[in-house]
């Protein structure tokens, strides 16, 4: 794995949280993107070479809506950048991790993404992401 690409934070109200994080980081978000298939609206902030992704649910079946209902607002996932997502899936499977989607899906920010179940990663949802060119 290359680096922490971004940290995902579940929020109730994207507009309010965009303002909050802009004042925290001293810089506005640089994009907003809706991922319809996941039922989320996201915004991205740059922090040096890393990013913060804020996630708001767009429907009640969204994984973010479920997370918020269960745990409230807060850190939702940590995303690692990888060069060979299929190779990593194979390796991590062999290591005993539970992969939520073995076939990478299209995530926000023009990336292919795979998630690891938090039950095998100390309660932290892990995202692997590979840039699509
Ligand atoms: Zn993410």
Short mmCIF file of C-alpha atoms and ligand atoms in Angstrom, two decimals:
data_model
loop_
_atom_site.label_atom_id
_atom_site.label_comp_id
_atom_site.label_asym_id
_atom_site.label_seq_id
_atom_site.Cartn_x
_atom_site.Cartn_y
_atom_site.Cartn_z
CA UNK A 1 0.00 0.00 0.00
CA UNK A 2 1.27 3.44 -0.87
CA UNK A 3 -0.12 5.94 1.58
CA UNK A 4 -3.26 7.03 3.35
CA UNK A 5 -5.19 8.49 0.45
CA UNK A 6 -8.02 9.92 2.52
CA UNK A 7 -9.99 9.63 5.71
CA UNK A 8 -13.76 9.36 5.33
CA UNK A 9 -15.99 11.08 7.87
CA UNK A 10 -19.74 10.47 8.08
CA UNK A 11 -21.73 13.68 8.57
CA UNK A 12 -25.41 14.46 8.91
CA UNK A 13 -25.39 17.68 6.96
CA UNK A 14 -22.78 18.13 4.23
CA UNK A 15 -23.33 21.85 3.86
CA UNK A 16 -22.79 22.55 7.55
CA UNK A 17 -19.80 20.22 7.73
CA UNK A 18 -18.24 21.77 4.63
CA UNK A 19 -18.29 25.10 6.44
CA UNK A 20 -16.93 23.50 9.61
CA UNK A 21 -14.04 21.77 7.86
CA UNK A 22 -13.26 24.85 5.79
CA UNK A 23 -12.76 26.81 8.98
CA UNK A 24 -10.81 23.93 10.55
CA UNK A 25 -8.46 23.39 7.61
CA UNK A 26 -8.29 27.00 6.40
CA UNK A 27 -9.31 25.97 2.91
CA UNK A 28 -12.60 25.22 1.17
CA UNK A 29 -13.51 21.80 -0.24
CA UNK A 30 -12.37 21.43 -3.84
CA UNK A 31 -15.16 19.21 -5.07
CA UNK A 32 -18.52 17.70 -4.35
CA UNK A 33 -19.54 14.43 -5.90
CA UNK A 34 -22.58 12.22 -5.59
CA UNK A 35 -22.14 8.45 -5.85
CA UNK A 36 -25.69 7.34 -6.62
CA UNK A 37 -24.95 3.61 -6.39
CA UNK A 38 -23.76 4.07 -2.78
CA UNK A 39 -26.41 6.58 -1.76
CA UNK A 40 -23.85 9.18 -0.75
CA UNK A 41 -22.91 12.74 -1.48
CA UNK A 42 -19.26 13.46 -0.80
CA UNK A 43 -17.01 16.47 -0.56
CA UNK A 44 -13.22 16.49 -0.63
CA UNK A 45 -10.65 18.65 1.14
CA UNK A 46 -6.91 18.66 0.54
CA UNK A 47 -4.60 18.37 3.52
CA UNK A 48 -1.06 18.33 2.13
CA UNK A 49 -0.88 15.17 0.04
CA UNK A 50 -3.82 13.57 1.85
CA UNK A 51 -7.51 14.23 1.68
CA UNK A 52 -10.53 14.34 3.90
CA UNK A 53 -13.76 12.97 2.43
CA UNK A 54 -17.03 14.01 4.05
CA UNK A 55 -19.95 11.67 3.40
CA UNK A 56 -23.63 12.47 3.68
CA UNK A 57 -26.39 9.92 3.07
CA UNK A 58 -28.78 10.62 0.20
CA UNK A 59 -31.32 7.97 1.17
CA UNK A 60 -32.27 5.91 4.23
CA UNK A 61 -30.79 2.69 2.81
CA UNK A 62 -27.39 4.28 2.34
CA UNK A 63 -24.53 2.66 4.30
CA UNK A 64 -23.85 6.15 5.68
CA UNK A 65 -27.42 6.47 6.99
CA UNK A 66 -27.00 3.12 8.76
CA UNK A 67 -23.63 4.17 10.18
CA UNK A 68 -25.04 7.47 11.48
CA UNK A 69 -28.01 5.72 13.08
CA UNK A 70 -25.72 3.24 14.83
CA UNK A 71 -22.69 5.33 15.74
CA UNK A 72 -23.46 8.97 15.01
CA UNK A 73 -21.12 11.30 13.17
CA UNK A 74 -17.43 10.51 13.07
CA UNK A 75 -14.61 8.69 11.30
CA UNK A 76 -16.17 6.21 8.90
CA UNK A 77 -13.22 4.73 7.02
CA UNK A 78 -9.53 5.01 6.21
CA UNK A 79 -8.57 4.71 2.55
CA UNK A 80 -5.20 3.46 1.33
CA UNK A 81 -3.93 4.11 -2.17
CA UNK A 82 -2.79 0.98 -4.02
CA UNK A 83 -1.33 0.40 -7.49
CA UNK A 84 -2.70 -3.10 -8.02
CA UNK A 85 -6.08 -3.40 -6.35
CA UNK A 86 -6.77 -6.95 -7.58
CA UNK A 87 -3.34 -8.09 -6.38
CA UNK A 88 -4.01 -6.54 -2.95
CA UNK A 89 -7.43 -8.20 -2.73
CA UNK A 90 -5.79 -11.55 -3.43
CA UNK A 91 -3.04 -10.94 -0.87
CA UNK A 92 -5.39 -9.69 1.87
CA UNK A 93 -7.81 -12.56 1.31
CA UNK A 94 -4.95 -14.97 1.81
CA UNK A 95 -4.04 -13.12 5.01
CA UNK A 96 -7.54 -13.84 6.31
CA UNK A 97 -9.23 -10.46 5.91
CA UNK A 98 -12.89 -10.33 4.93
CA UNK A 99 -13.31 -8.44 1.67
CA UNK A 100 -16.72 -6.80 1.30
CA UNK A 101 -16.57 -6.56 -2.50
CA UNK A 102 -13.94 -8.63 -4.28
CA UNK A 103 -14.81 -7.00 -7.56
CA UNK A 104 -13.68 -3.36 -7.31
CA UNK A 105 -16.46 -0.85 -7.77
CA UNK A 106 -16.44 2.69 -9.01
CA UNK A 107 -16.16 5.05 -6.05
CA UNK A 108 -15.89 8.80 -5.74
CA UNK A 109 -12.94 10.77 -7.09
CA UNK A 110 -12.46 8.57 -10.17
CA UNK A 111 -11.24 5.55 -8.22
CA UNK A 112 -11.79 1.83 -8.14
CA UNK A 113 -12.54 0.84 -4.57
CA UNK A 114 -12.68 -2.26 -2.40
CA UNK A 115 -13.72 -2.37 1.25
CA UNK A 116 -12.54 -4.67 4.03
CA UNK A 117 -15.02 -5.65 6.72
CA UNK A 118 -14.29 -3.89 10.02
CA UNK A 119 -14.72 -7.14 11.95
CA UNK A 120 -11.34 -8.29 10.63
CA UNK A 121 -9.60 -4.89 10.97
CA UNK A 122 -10.06 -3.93 14.62
CA UNK A 123 -13.37 -2.22 13.97
CA UNK A 124 -12.08 0.13 11.28
CA UNK A 125 -13.63 0.05 7.83
CA UNK A 126 -10.72 -0.01 5.36
CA UNK A 127 -10.96 1.17 1.77
CA UNK A 128 -8.42 0.35 -0.90
CA UNK A 129 -8.45 2.69 -3.83
CA UNK A 130 -6.75 2.73 -7.16
CA UNK A 131 -6.69 5.70 -9.46
CA UNK A 132 -8.39 5.05 -12.80
CA UNK A 133 -6.66 6.65 -15.75
ZN1 LIG B 1 -13.50 6.92 0.82
#
